[in-house]
Structures are given as C-alpha cells and as structure tokens.
Amino acid sequence: MQEEQARQLSRADAECRSAAARIAEYDNAKERVFDALGRSEVEQVLVATQSAIVEHDAPTATELAERLAVVIEDHEKKREAERVRWVAACAGARLKVALIDEALSGLKADQVVMRWCQNRIDEWIARLVTIEAALAGDRFGEVQIAADEWKPFAESILNEAQEMQLREDRRQYVVRSLCEVLAGQGFVLKNGSPALDYPEYPNSAVMIQARRLSGEALAISVPHDLDERVEYDLDGYERRPHTAADGTPATSCDAAELVIEQMRTVLDGQFGIESSPLEWEGKDPDRIRKGSKDLPGGGDEHRGRGGAA
C-alpha cells in the first residue's frame, strides 16, 4: 500500500516538474503572456498538487496531477492560438506604420506639398511618434484608427497643395504681366521686387514696387487668391487743381490715372479681375466712374483696389 502511494506521489511530482519546466520555458523565451487566465489556473493547480505531495496525500496529489496535465495542455493550445493571432496582428500593424512612414517621407520630399502644407505634415510627423508608441504597446486598434485616417489625409494634402500651387501659378502669371506693363511705362522694379509681403508665408500677398527716374512710384499688392483684392498705391504724382462742373474745387491727376487704366486693362481684359479706377480725396466727381469706391488717400498718394469678377 505504501509502495503504491509512493508511486502515485512520484508520478504526481513528475507531472509537477514537467509543468514547472514548461512554464519556465515560456518565461525564458521572454514573450508576452498569452492566455493569462489559463496560465493562472495552471499555477494554482500546480501549487495545490505540490502541497498534496508535501502532505503525502497520494489520492489528492494523483487527482490534482491528472487535472494539471489537462489544464496545462489546454493552456498551451490557447496560448499558441493567441500567439498566432498576435503575430498576425503585430505584422499587420507594423506594415501599416511602415506604409504611413514611407508615404509621409514621400510627402516631406515633395517641395510643393511642403511649401503649402508644412504645418499639416508636421502634425502627422508628431503623430507618427504616438503611433509607433501604440505599436510598441500592442495597441493595434490605435494603429488601425491612424491608418484609416491617413489615406483621406494624404489625399486632402495632395489636393490642397495642387490647388494652392495652381493659384500661385496664376498669380505669378498676373505678376509677370503687370511687371511687363510697368516696364513699358518706364518704371524700374525695386531691387528684390516682386517679393512676398511675408516671406515665411507663401500665401501672403506679392508686392510689386517700382519707380520712375522722374520720381513717381507705384506699389501693387497681388493676393494669392485672386478672388480677393488687387490693391495699388501711387506716390509722387502731382494733382492739378480745378473747378468741377458743380462749382466745387477738385483735383485731377491724368498721369496717375493713365498708369492705373493700363493696369486695369491687364487685370480686367486678360484675367477677368474687375477693378475700380484710381481715386483720391478731392477727385472731380464727374471723373469717378460708376461702381468705384472711395478709398483713403492723403498728400500726393493715390490708391485703388480691384477684385475678381
């Protein structure tokens, strides 16, 4: 009887040693814990079996050893199934992050995109850091959300950059045309003109500044969006006083008006940008065309503006 109990205890002990070795093998592999509940159950049954062996309770030890064999077998099956799913999910998430990283690098290398959309690209560069952290933390759901948001973002970035560049191309054509008109009127462009009003903002207005040898000066502000106002400002033109038809004192400046009329011909005729004639304080009302606006002016300055039709 004692020999049989000894054999039972020995078999139970062998089962415990086998289970402990298998658990240690998992730990030595330094893998993440799969089937955590199953692992906990195995450890509980293992401890109970070892206690029964220490107490020389052969029947209990035998029963627990048989249960230990079942639970550890079940745990290993579940563990492997979870590991396979995790490997697949991890590989998929890594691929998504790699694709975002590659596409983001491509956008960063695109000068047009970076000129017009750098702030939005910088936001995603910062976000990529959090996405990589989510990948490292097995938060694959966060990676999937980012991947779902990336495609429409990339498309919108390309569309926005293309639209902004098309506007810029049109603006540059307008600027070149205006510069040609100015050259034909004897104006010399100021050094560095045309130039952005704020160089750090490519969608700020382009300023054209020019002067004649006789001293007359002209500045034209061309917005990035030509649906907005094209503004001009003249200086150094002499106003001639006279009496208007209604008897009130007025001033005229044919030379300045001629310059602006040629500008308006280019804006209106070639680009469909409707603009108002030049105006100033004290201008003869009979010479103000219908639809023009009273713009501020002072001294020998003359100002006007135009907007898209």
PDB file of C-alpha atoms in Angstrom:
ATOM      1  CA  MET A   1       0.000   0.000   0.000  1.00  0.00           C
ATOM      2  CA  GLN A   2       2.768   2.414   0.927  1.00  0.00           C
ATOM      3  CA  GLU A   3       4.669   1.486  -2.225  1.00  0.00           C
ATOM      4  CA  GLU A   4       1.613   2.303  -4.349  1.00  0.00           C
ATOM      5  CA  GLN A   5       1.200   5.654  -2.613  1.00  0.00           C
ATOM      6  CA  ALA A   6       4.886   6.350  -3.149  1.00  0.00           C
ATOM      7  CA  ARG A   7       4.496   5.600  -6.864  1.00  0.00           C
ATOM      8  CA  GLN A   8       1.463   7.887  -7.034  1.00  0.00           C
ATOM      9  CA  LEU A   9       3.333  10.684  -5.288  1.00  0.00           C
ATOM     10  CA  SER A  10       6.310  10.156  -7.596  1.00  0.00           C
ATOM     11  CA  ARG A  11       4.115  10.358 -10.698  1.00  0.00           C
ATOM     12  CA  ALA A  12       2.425  13.481  -9.321  1.00  0.00           C
ATOM     13  CA  ASP A  13       5.809  15.005  -8.581  1.00  0.00           C
ATOM     14  CA  ALA A  14       7.000  14.220 -12.122  1.00  0.00           C
ATOM     15  CA  GLU A  15       3.898  15.914 -13.520  1.00  0.00           C
ATOM     16  CA  CYS A  16       4.601  18.965 -11.352  1.00  0.00           C
ATOM     17  CA  ARG A  17       8.212  19.126 -12.507  1.00  0.00           C
ATOM     18  CA  SER A  18       7.128  18.864 -16.144  1.00  0.00           C
ATOM     19  CA  ALA A  19       4.547  21.611 -15.732  1.00  0.00           C
ATOM     20  CA  ALA A  20       7.042  23.863 -13.936  1.00  0.00           C
ATOM     21  CA  ALA A  21       9.622  23.295 -16.679  1.00  0.00           C
ATOM     22  CA  ARG A  22       7.108  24.172 -19.399  1.00  0.00           C
ATOM     23  CA  ILE A  23       6.117  27.354 -17.575  1.00  0.00           C
ATOM     24  CA  ALA A  24       9.782  28.263 -17.145  1.00  0.00           C
ATOM     25  CA  GLU A  25      10.301  27.708 -20.860  1.00  0.00           C
ATOM     26  CA  TYR A  26       7.637  30.306 -21.608  1.00  0.00           C
ATOM     27  CA  ASP A  27       9.271  32.766 -19.220  1.00  0.00           C
ATOM     28  CA  ASN A  28      12.769  32.194 -20.580  1.00  0.00           C
ATOM     29  CA  ALA A  29      11.501  32.972 -24.095  1.00  0.00           C
ATOM     30  CA  LYS A  30      10.617  36.443 -22.732  1.00  0.00           C
ATOM     31  CA  GLU A  31       7.476  36.526 -24.802  1.00  0.00           C
ATOM     32  CA  ARG A  32       4.374  38.395 -23.799  1.00  0.00           C
ATOM     33  CA  VAL A  33       1.919  36.413 -21.658  1.00  0.00           C
ATOM     34  CA  PHE A  34      -0.714  34.664 -23.763  1.00  0.00           C
ATOM     35  CA  ASP A  35      -3.849  33.140 -22.208  1.00  0.00           C
ATOM     36  CA  ALA A  36      -3.225  34.834 -18.869  1.00  0.00           C
ATOM     37  CA  LEU A  37      -6.257  33.200 -17.232  1.00  0.00           C
ATOM     38  CA  GLY A  38      -5.111  29.750 -18.314  1.00  0.00           C
ATOM     39  CA  ARG A  39      -1.621  30.452 -17.026  1.00  0.00           C
ATOM     40  CA  SER A  40      -3.052  31.481 -13.660  1.00  0.00           C
ATOM     41  CA  GLU A  41      -5.129  28.283 -13.467  1.00  0.00           C
ATOM     42  CA  VAL A  42      -2.068  26.150 -14.242  1.00  0.00           C
ATOM     43  CA  GLU A  43      -0.095  27.831 -11.458  1.00  0.00           C
ATOM     44  CA  GLN A  44      -2.919  27.357  -8.947  1.00  0.00           C
ATOM     45  CA  VAL A  45      -3.297  23.646  -9.741  1.00  0.00           C
ATOM     46  CA  LEU A  46       0.496  23.225  -9.691  1.00  0.00           C
ATOM     47  CA  VAL A  47       0.762  24.767  -6.206  1.00  0.00           C
ATOM     48  CA  ALA A  48      -2.145  22.629  -4.936  1.00  0.00           C
ATOM     49  CA  THR A  49      -0.542  19.455  -6.348  1.00  0.00           C
ATOM     50  CA  GLN A  50       2.817  20.280  -4.777  1.00  0.00           C
ATOM     51  CA  SER A  51       1.103  20.860  -1.419  1.00  0.00           C
ATOM     52  CA  ALA A  52      -0.639  17.484  -1.626  1.00  0.00           C
ATOM     53  CA  ILE A  53       2.715  15.827  -2.365  1.00  0.00           C
ATOM     54  CA  VAL A  54       4.359  17.512   0.627  1.00  0.00           C
ATOM     55  CA  GLU A  55       1.477  16.298   2.809  1.00  0.00           C
ATOM     56  CA  HIS A  56       1.865  12.758   1.352  1.00  0.00           C
ATOM     57  CA  ASP A  57      -1.763  12.855   0.278  1.00  0.00           C
ATOM     58  CA  ALA A  58      -1.389  10.454  -2.635  1.00  0.00           C
ATOM     59  CA  PRO A  59      -5.064  10.316  -3.763  1.00  0.00           C
ATOM     60  CA  THR A  60      -5.378  14.101  -3.823  1.00  0.00           C
ATOM     61  CA  ALA A  61      -1.965  14.521  -5.443  1.00  0.00           C
ATOM     62  CA  THR A  62      -2.899  11.965  -8.139  1.00  0.00           C
ATOM     63  CA  GLU A  63      -6.227  13.664  -8.841  1.00  0.00           C
ATOM     64  CA  LEU A  64      -4.621  17.108  -8.983  1.00  0.00           C
ATOM     65  CA  ALA A  65      -1.760  15.832 -11.176  1.00  0.00           C
ATOM     66  CA  GLU A  66      -4.276  14.493 -13.687  1.00  0.00           C
ATOM     67  CA  ARG A  67      -6.075  17.815 -13.654  1.00  0.00           C
ATOM     68  CA  LEU A  68      -2.728  19.618 -14.008  1.00  0.00           C
ATOM     69  CA  ALA A  69      -1.973  17.643 -17.154  1.00  0.00           C
ATOM     70  CA  VAL A  70      -5.335  18.640 -18.632  1.00  0.00           C
ATOM     71  CA  VAL A  71      -5.172  22.341 -17.739  1.00  0.00           C
ATOM     72  CA  ILE A  72      -1.617  22.789 -18.946  1.00  0.00           C
ATOM     73  CA  GLU A  73      -2.452  21.072 -22.249  1.00  0.00           C
ATOM     74  CA  ASP A  74      -5.491  23.318 -22.656  1.00  0.00           C
ATOM     75  CA  HIS A  75      -3.417  26.364 -21.729  1.00  0.00           C
ATOM     76  CA  GLU A  76      -0.755  25.570 -24.317  1.00  0.00           C
ATOM     77  CA  LYS A  77      -3.348  25.231 -27.078  1.00  0.00           C
ATOM     78  CA  LYS A  78      -4.967  28.538 -26.166  1.00  0.00           C
ATOM     79  CA  ARG A  79      -1.591  30.155 -25.702  1.00  0.00           C
ATOM     80  CA  GLU A  80      -0.433  29.120 -29.162  1.00  0.00           C
ATOM     81  CA  ALA A  81      -3.684  30.258 -30.748  1.00  0.00           C
ATOM     82  CA  GLU A  82      -3.351  33.669 -29.070  1.00  0.00           C
ATOM     83  CA  ARG A  83       0.295  33.892 -30.075  1.00  0.00           C
ATOM     84  CA  VAL A  84      -0.533  33.206 -33.733  1.00  0.00           C
ATOM     85  CA  ARG A  85      -3.255  35.864 -33.693  1.00  0.00           C
ATOM     86  CA  TRP A  86      -0.905  38.319 -32.021  1.00  0.00           C
ATOM     87  CA  VAL A  87       1.894  37.697 -34.511  1.00  0.00           C
ATOM     88  CA  ALA A  88      -0.520  38.308 -37.387  1.00  0.00           C
ATOM     89  CA  ALA A  89      -1.947  41.454 -35.771  1.00  0.00           C
ATOM     90  CA  CYS A  90       1.533  42.748 -34.971  1.00  0.00           C
ATOM     91  CA  ALA A  91       2.754  42.122 -38.517  1.00  0.00           C
ATOM     92  CA  GLY A  92      -0.295  43.899 -39.925  1.00  0.00           C
ATOM     93  CA  ALA A  93       0.152  46.865 -37.614  1.00  0.00           C
ATOM     94  CA  ARG A  94       3.862  47.095 -38.398  1.00  0.00           C
ATOM     95  CA  LEU A  95       3.064  47.129 -42.095  1.00  0.00           C
ATOM     96  CA  LYS A  96       0.520  49.931 -41.608  1.00  0.00           C
ATOM     97  CA  VAL A  97       3.033  52.019 -39.661  1.00  0.00           C
ATOM     98  CA  ALA A  98       5.729  51.368 -42.268  1.00  0.00           C
ATOM     99  CA  LEU A  99       3.394  52.434 -45.089  1.00  0.00           C
ATOM    100  CA  ILE A 100       2.452  55.640 -43.259  1.00  0.00           C
ATOM    101  CA  ASP A 101       6.125  56.365 -42.577  1.00  0.00           C
ATOM    102  CA  GLU A 102       7.060  55.756 -46.211  1.00  0.00           C
ATOM    103  CA  ALA A 103       4.193  57.861 -47.558  1.00  0.00           C
ATOM    104  CA  LEU A 104       4.945  60.645 -45.084  1.00  0.00           C
ATOM    105  CA  SER A 105       8.588  60.659 -46.209  1.00  0.00           C
ATOM    106  CA  GLY A 106       7.377  60.988 -49.794  1.00  0.00           C
ATOM    107  CA  LEU A 107       5.224  63.984 -48.925  1.00  0.00           C
ATOM    108  CA  LYS A 108       8.105  65.560 -46.997  1.00  0.00           C
ATOM    109  CA  ALA A 109      10.253  65.255 -50.120  1.00  0.00           C
ATOM    110  CA  ASP A 110       7.596  66.974 -52.241  1.00  0.00           C
ATOM    111  CA  GLN A 111       8.521  70.670 -52.398  1.00  0.00           C
ATOM    112  CA  VAL A 112       5.047  71.723 -53.475  1.00  0.00           C
ATOM    113  CA  VAL A 113       3.433  69.900 -50.558  1.00  0.00           C
ATOM    114  CA  MET A 114       5.918  71.276 -48.044  1.00  0.00           C
ATOM    115  CA  ARG A 115       5.540  74.808 -49.388  1.00  0.00           C
ATOM    116  CA  TRP A 116       1.805  74.912 -48.891  1.00  0.00           C
ATOM    117  CA  CYS A 117       1.032  72.267 -46.268  1.00  0.00           C
ATOM    118  CA  GLN A 118       4.076  72.049 -43.994  1.00  0.00           C
ATOM    119  CA  ASN A 119       2.086  72.650 -40.805  1.00  0.00           C
ATOM    120  CA  ARG A 120      -0.254  69.760 -41.557  1.00  0.00           C
ATOM    121  CA  ILE A 121       2.695  67.498 -42.432  1.00  0.00           C
ATOM    122  CA  ASP A 122       4.446  68.450 -39.185  1.00  0.00           C
ATOM    123  CA  GLU A 123       1.319  67.445 -37.266  1.00  0.00           C
ATOM    124  CA  TRP A 124       1.460  63.959 -38.766  1.00  0.00           C
ATOM    125  CA  ILE A 125       5.212  63.677 -38.139  1.00  0.00           C
ATOM    126  CA  ALA A 126       4.452  64.255 -34.453  1.00  0.00           C
ATOM    127  CA  ARG A 127       1.532  61.861 -34.605  1.00  0.00           C
ATOM    128  CA  LEU A 128       3.717  59.140 -36.113  1.00  0.00           C
ATOM    129  CA  VAL A 129       5.672  59.088 -32.851  1.00  0.00           C
ATOM    130  CA  THR A 130       2.496  58.285 -30.910  1.00  0.00           C
ATOM    131  CA  ILE A 131       1.514  55.664 -33.498  1.00  0.00           C
ATOM    132  CA  GLU A 132       4.872  53.938 -33.096  1.00  0.00           C
ATOM    133  CA  ALA A 133       4.397  54.029 -29.315  1.00  0.00           C
ATOM    134  CA  ALA A 134       0.984  52.406 -29.749  1.00  0.00           C
ATOM    135  CA  LEU A 135       2.578  49.682 -31.878  1.00  0.00           C
ATOM    136  CA  ALA A 136       5.223  49.036 -29.238  1.00  0.00           C
ATOM    137  CA  GLY A 137       2.476  48.776 -26.620  1.00  0.00           C
ATOM    138  CA  ASP A 138       0.411  46.288 -28.687  1.00  0.00           C
ATOM    139  CA  ARG A 139      -2.360  48.876 -29.040  1.00  0.00           C
ATOM    140  CA  PHE A 140      -3.118  47.740 -32.553  1.00  0.00           C
ATOM    141  CA  GLY A 141      -6.544  49.371 -32.501  1.00  0.00           C
ATOM    142  CA  GLU A 142      -4.927  52.799 -32.298  1.00  0.00           C
ATOM    143  CA  VAL A 143      -2.686  51.919 -35.218  1.00  0.00           C
ATOM    144  CA  GLN A 144      -5.728  50.885 -37.254  1.00  0.00           C
ATOM    145  CA  ILE A 145      -7.504  54.166 -36.473  1.00  0.00           C
ATOM    146  CA  ALA A 146      -4.461  56.103 -37.652  1.00  0.00           C
ATOM    147  CA  ALA A 147      -4.223  54.005 -40.818  1.00  0.00           C
ATOM    148  CA  ASP A 148      -7.900  54.659 -41.563  1.00  0.00           C
ATOM    149  CA  GLU A 149      -7.351  58.403 -41.143  1.00  0.00           C
ATOM    150  CA  TRP A 150      -4.105  58.526 -43.119  1.00  0.00           C
ATOM    151  CA  LYS A 151      -5.473  57.828 -46.602  1.00  0.00           C
ATOM    152  CA  PRO A 152      -8.055  60.663 -46.684  1.00  0.00           C
ATOM    153  CA  PHE A 153      -5.482  62.948 -45.060  1.00  0.00           C
ATOM    154  CA  ALA A 154      -2.870  62.194 -47.730  1.00  0.00           C
ATOM    155  CA  GLU A 155      -5.423  62.728 -50.481  1.00  0.00           C
ATOM    156  CA  SER A 156      -6.544  66.038 -48.992  1.00  0.00           C
ATOM    157  CA  ILE A 157      -2.935  67.191 -48.635  1.00  0.00           C
ATOM    158  CA  LEU A 158      -2.187  66.465 -52.292  1.00  0.00           C
ATOM    159  CA  ASN A 159      -5.394  68.158 -53.416  1.00  0.00           C
ATOM    160  CA  GLU A 160      -4.758  71.204 -51.244  1.00  0.00           C
ATOM    161  CA  ALA A 161      -1.143  71.541 -52.388  1.00  0.00           C
ATOM    162  CA  GLN A 162      -2.179  71.215 -56.022  1.00  0.00           C
ATOM    163  CA  GLU A 163      -4.923  73.819 -55.645  1.00  0.00           C
ATOM    164  CA  MET A 164      -2.610  76.232 -53.838  1.00  0.00           C
ATOM    165  CA  GLN A 165       0.084  75.787 -56.480  1.00  0.00           C
ATOM    166  CA  LEU A 166      -2.401  76.380 -59.299  1.00  0.00           C
ATOM    167  CA  ARG A 167      -3.413  79.627 -57.619  1.00  0.00           C
ATOM    168  CA  GLU A 168       0.230  80.560 -57.268  1.00  0.00           C
ATOM    169  CA  ASP A 169       0.936  79.794 -60.927  1.00  0.00           C
ATOM    170  CA  ARG A 170      -1.948  82.049 -61.945  1.00  0.00           C
ATOM    171  CA  ARG A 171      -0.787  84.765 -59.584  1.00  0.00           C
ATOM    172  CA  GLN A 172       2.762  84.619 -60.947  1.00  0.00           C
ATOM    173  CA  TYR A 173       1.393  84.990 -64.455  1.00  0.00           C
ATOM    174  CA  VAL A 174      -0.540  88.068 -63.345  1.00  0.00           C
ATOM    175  CA  VAL A 175       2.550  89.459 -61.597  1.00  0.00           C
ATOM    176  CA  ARG A 176       4.731  88.964 -64.670  1.00  0.00           C
ATOM    177  CA  SER A 177       2.145  90.641 -66.862  1.00  0.00           C
ATOM    178  CA  LEU A 178       1.886  93.642 -64.538  1.00  0.00           C
ATOM    179  CA  CYS A 179       5.679  93.949 -64.412  1.00  0.00           C
ATOM    180  CA  GLU A 180       5.776  93.998 -68.210  1.00  0.00           C
ATOM    181  CA  VAL A 181       3.200  96.796 -68.252  1.00  0.00           C
ATOM    182  CA  LEU A 182       5.215  98.750 -65.706  1.00  0.00           C
ATOM    183  CA  ALA A 183       8.384  98.350 -67.739  1.00  0.00           C
ATOM    184  CA  GLY A 184       6.527  99.648 -70.769  1.00  0.00           C
ATOM    185  CA  GLN A 185       5.525 102.729 -68.760  1.00  0.00           C
ATOM    186  CA  GLY A 186       9.110 103.495 -67.818  1.00  0.00           C
ATOM    187  CA  PHE A 187       9.052 102.030 -64.311  1.00  0.00           C
ATOM    188  CA  VAL A 188      12.063 100.223 -62.861  1.00  0.00           C
ATOM    189  CA  LEU A 189      11.425  97.499 -60.332  1.00  0.00           C
ATOM    190  CA  LYS A 190      12.845  97.997 -56.884  1.00  0.00           C
ATOM    191  CA  ASN A 191      15.694  95.630 -56.027  1.00  0.00           C
ATOM    192  CA  GLY A 192      14.201  92.360 -54.801  1.00  0.00           C
ATOM    193  CA  SER A 193      10.748  93.122 -56.199  1.00  0.00           C
ATOM    194  CA  PRO A 194       8.392  91.360 -56.731  1.00  0.00           C
ATOM    195  CA  ALA A 195       8.541  89.657 -53.340  1.00  0.00           C
ATOM    196  CA  LEU A 196       6.236  88.149 -50.783  1.00  0.00           C
ATOM    197  CA  ASP A 197       4.946  90.589 -48.209  1.00  0.00           C
ATOM    198  CA  TYR A 198       5.766  87.972 -45.544  1.00  0.00           C
ATOM    199  CA  PRO A 199       8.398  85.546 -46.888  1.00  0.00           C
ATOM    200  CA  GLU A 200       7.585  82.911 -44.262  1.00  0.00           C
ATOM    201  CA  TYR A 201       4.009  82.746 -45.533  1.00  0.00           C
ATOM    202  CA  PRO A 202       3.888  81.738 -49.218  1.00  0.00           C
ATOM    203  CA  ASN A 203       0.203  82.625 -49.448  1.00  0.00           C
ATOM    204  CA  SER A 204       0.785  86.221 -48.347  1.00  0.00           C
ATOM    205  CA  ALA A 205       0.488  88.974 -50.947  1.00  0.00           C
ATOM    206  CA  VAL A 206       3.173  89.523 -53.563  1.00  0.00           C
ATOM    207  CA  MET A 207       4.351  93.137 -53.503  1.00  0.00           C
ATOM    208  CA  ILE A 208       5.451  94.810 -56.733  1.00  0.00           C
ATOM    209  CA  GLN A 209       7.332  98.044 -56.092  1.00  0.00           C
ATOM    210  CA  ALA A 210       8.598 100.214 -58.926  1.00  0.00           C
ATOM    211  CA  ARG A 211       9.748 103.773 -59.532  1.00  0.00           C
ATOM    212  CA  ARG A 212      10.406 106.030 -62.494  1.00  0.00           C
ATOM    213  CA  LEU A 213      13.567 108.105 -62.811  1.00  0.00           C
ATOM    214  CA  SER A 214      11.315 111.162 -62.570  1.00  0.00           C
ATOM    215  CA  GLY A 215      10.322 110.102 -59.051  1.00  0.00           C
ATOM    216  CA  GLU A 216       6.821 108.647 -59.479  1.00  0.00           C
ATOM    217  CA  ALA A 217       6.412 105.410 -57.514  1.00  0.00           C
ATOM    218  CA  LEU A 218       3.896 102.594 -57.664  1.00  0.00           C
ATOM    219  CA  ALA A 219       3.212  99.646 -55.384  1.00  0.00           C
ATOM    220  CA  ILE A 220       0.861  96.804 -56.277  1.00  0.00           C
ATOM    221  CA  SER A 221      -0.271  94.101 -53.845  1.00  0.00           C
ATOM    222  CA  VAL A 222      -1.339  90.878 -55.549  1.00  0.00           C
ATOM    223  CA  PRO A 223      -3.063  88.345 -53.244  1.00  0.00           C
ATOM    224  CA  HIS A 224      -2.566  84.601 -53.532  1.00  0.00           C
ATOM    225  CA  ASP A 225      -6.276  84.139 -54.079  1.00  0.00           C
ATOM    226  CA  LEU A 226      -7.174  86.405 -56.964  1.00  0.00           C
ATOM    227  CA  ASP A 227     -10.795  86.385 -55.820  1.00  0.00           C
ATOM    228  CA  GLU A 228      -9.514  88.849 -53.246  1.00  0.00           C
ATOM    229  CA  ARG A 229      -8.485  92.449 -53.888  1.00  0.00           C
ATOM    230  CA  VAL A 230      -5.560  93.534 -56.016  1.00  0.00           C
ATOM    231  CA  GLU A 231      -4.509  96.813 -54.439  1.00  0.00           C
ATOM    232  CA  TYR A 232      -2.292  99.585 -55.753  1.00  0.00           C
ATOM    233  CA  ASP A 233      -0.767 102.702 -54.292  1.00  0.00           C
ATOM    234  CA  LEU A 234       0.909 105.546 -56.188  1.00  0.00           C
ATOM    235  CA  ASP A 235       3.135 108.296 -54.894  1.00  0.00           C
ATOM    236  CA  GLY A 236       4.894 111.300 -56.368  1.00  0.00           C
ATOM    237  CA  TYR A 237       2.184 112.309 -58.835  1.00  0.00           C
ATOM    238  CA  GLU A 238       1.166 115.947 -58.969  1.00  0.00           C
ATOM    239  CA  ARG A 239      -2.507 116.766 -58.615  1.00  0.00           C
ATOM    240  CA  ARG A 240      -3.772 119.683 -60.632  1.00  0.00           C
ATOM    241  CA  PRO A 241      -6.479 121.832 -59.004  1.00  0.00           C
ATOM    242  CA  HIS A 242      -9.510 122.921 -60.990  1.00  0.00           C
ATOM    243  CA  THR A 243     -13.183 123.672 -60.507  1.00  0.00           C
ATOM    244  CA  ALA A 244     -15.656 120.823 -61.002  1.00  0.00           C
ATOM    245  CA  ALA A 245     -18.841 121.195 -63.032  1.00  0.00           C
ATOM    246  CA  ASP A 246     -20.848 121.781 -59.850  1.00  0.00           C
ATOM    247  CA  GLY A 247     -18.553 124.616 -58.869  1.00  0.00           C
ATOM    248  CA  THR A 248     -16.719 122.791 -56.124  1.00  0.00           C
ATOM    249  CA  PRO A 249     -12.905 122.730 -56.001  1.00  0.00           C
ATOM    250  CA  ALA A 250     -11.416 119.449 -57.254  1.00  0.00           C
ATOM    251  CA  THR A 251      -8.134 117.961 -58.357  1.00  0.00           C
ATOM    252  CA  SER A 252      -7.111 115.789 -61.270  1.00  0.00           C
ATOM    253  CA  CYS A 253      -4.133 113.589 -61.993  1.00  0.00           C
ATOM    254  CA  ASP A 254      -4.217 112.336 -65.567  1.00  0.00           C
ATOM    255  CA  ALA A 255      -0.760 110.769 -65.405  1.00  0.00           C
ATOM    256  CA  ALA A 256      -1.633 108.577 -62.412  1.00  0.00           C
ATOM    257  CA  GLU A 257      -4.976 107.589 -63.913  1.00  0.00           C
ATOM    258  CA  LEU A 258      -3.289 106.575 -67.174  1.00  0.00           C
ATOM    259  CA  VAL A 259      -0.943 104.257 -65.288  1.00  0.00           C
ATOM    260  CA  ILE A 260      -3.805 102.596 -63.432  1.00  0.00           C
ATOM    261  CA  GLU A 261      -6.024 102.338 -66.506  1.00  0.00           C
ATOM    262  CA  GLN A 262      -3.304 100.300 -68.189  1.00  0.00           C
ATOM    263  CA  MET A 263      -3.089  98.116 -65.074  1.00  0.00           C
ATOM    264  CA  ARG A 264      -6.857  97.668 -65.149  1.00  0.00           C
ATOM    265  CA  THR A 265      -6.777  96.709 -68.799  1.00  0.00           C
ATOM    266  CA  VAL A 266      -4.459  93.849 -67.967  1.00  0.00           C
ATOM    267  CA  LEU A 267      -6.405  92.778 -64.888  1.00  0.00           C
ATOM    268  CA  ASP A 268      -9.845  93.055 -66.481  1.00  0.00           C
ATOM    269  CA  GLY A 269      -9.090  92.007 -70.032  1.00  0.00           C
ATOM    270  CA  GLN A 270      -6.600  89.177 -69.562  1.00  0.00           C
ATOM    271  CA  PHE A 271      -7.554  87.741 -66.175  1.00  0.00           C
ATOM    272  CA  GLY A 272     -11.147  88.759 -65.518  1.00  0.00           C
ATOM    273  CA  ILE A 273     -10.172  90.663 -62.398  1.00  0.00           C
ATOM    274  CA  GLU A 274     -12.571  93.585 -62.213  1.00  0.00           C
ATOM    275  CA  SER A 275     -11.031  96.624 -60.564  1.00  0.00           C
ATOM    276  CA  SER A 276     -12.103 100.124 -59.648  1.00  0.00           C
ATOM    277  CA  PRO A 277     -10.469 103.250 -61.072  1.00  0.00           C
ATOM    278  CA  LEU A 278      -7.962 105.266 -59.125  1.00  0.00           C
ATOM    279  CA  GLU A 279      -9.496 107.533 -56.531  1.00  0.00           C
ATOM    280  CA  TRP A 280      -8.301 110.150 -54.082  1.00  0.00           C
ATOM    281  CA  GLU A 281      -9.694 112.776 -51.807  1.00  0.00           C
ATOM    282  CA  GLY A 282     -10.871 115.779 -53.814  1.00  0.00           C
ATOM    283  CA  LYS A 283     -11.202 113.946 -57.140  1.00  0.00           C
ATOM    284  CA  ASP A 284     -13.710 115.503 -59.558  1.00  0.00           C
ATOM    285  CA  PRO A 285     -16.999 113.525 -59.077  1.00  0.00           C
ATOM    286  CA  ASP A 286     -17.588 113.621 -62.842  1.00  0.00           C
ATOM    287  CA  ARG A 287     -14.410 111.602 -63.314  1.00  0.00           C
ATOM    288  CA  ILE A 288     -15.382 108.904 -60.808  1.00  0.00           C
ATOM    289  CA  ARG A 289     -16.908 106.060 -62.702  1.00  0.00           C
ATOM    290  CA  LYS A 290     -19.973 104.245 -61.546  1.00  0.00           C
ATOM    291  CA  GLY A 291     -19.182 101.414 -59.154  1.00  0.00           C
ATOM    292  CA  SER A 292     -15.916 102.859 -57.860  1.00  0.00           C
ATOM    293  CA  LYS A 293     -15.208 103.052 -54.161  1.00  0.00           C
ATOM    294  CA  ASP A 294     -13.996 105.928 -52.047  1.00  0.00           C
ATOM    295  CA  LEU A 295     -10.642 104.772 -50.813  1.00  0.00           C
ATOM    296  CA  PRO A 296      -8.481 106.681 -48.355  1.00  0.00           C
ATOM    297  CA  GLY A 297      -5.715 108.877 -49.702  1.00  0.00           C
ATOM    298  CA  GLY A 298      -3.537 111.683 -48.496  1.00  0.00           C
ATOM    299  CA  GLY A 299      -0.904 114.099 -49.771  1.00  0.00           C
ATOM    300  CA  ASP A 300       0.198 113.051 -53.219  1.00  0.00           C
ATOM    301  CA  GLU A 301      -0.792 109.404 -52.726  1.00  0.00           C
ATOM    302  CA  HIS A 302      -3.411 107.754 -54.911  1.00  0.00           C
ATOM    303  CA  ARG A 303      -4.897 104.405 -54.058  1.00  0.00           C
ATOM    304  CA  GLY A 304      -7.181 101.882 -55.635  1.00  0.00           C
ATOM    305  CA  ARG A 305      -8.095  98.241 -55.496  1.00  0.00           C
ATOM    306  CA  GLY A 306      -9.612  95.566 -57.651  1.00  0.00           C
ATOM    307  CA  GLY A 307     -11.250  92.188 -57.062  1.00  0.00           C
ATOM    308  CA  ALA A 308     -12.124  89.167 -59.198  1.00  0.00           C
ATOM    309  CA  ALA A 309     -15.264  89.365 -61.250  1.00  0.00           C
TER     310      ALA A 309
END
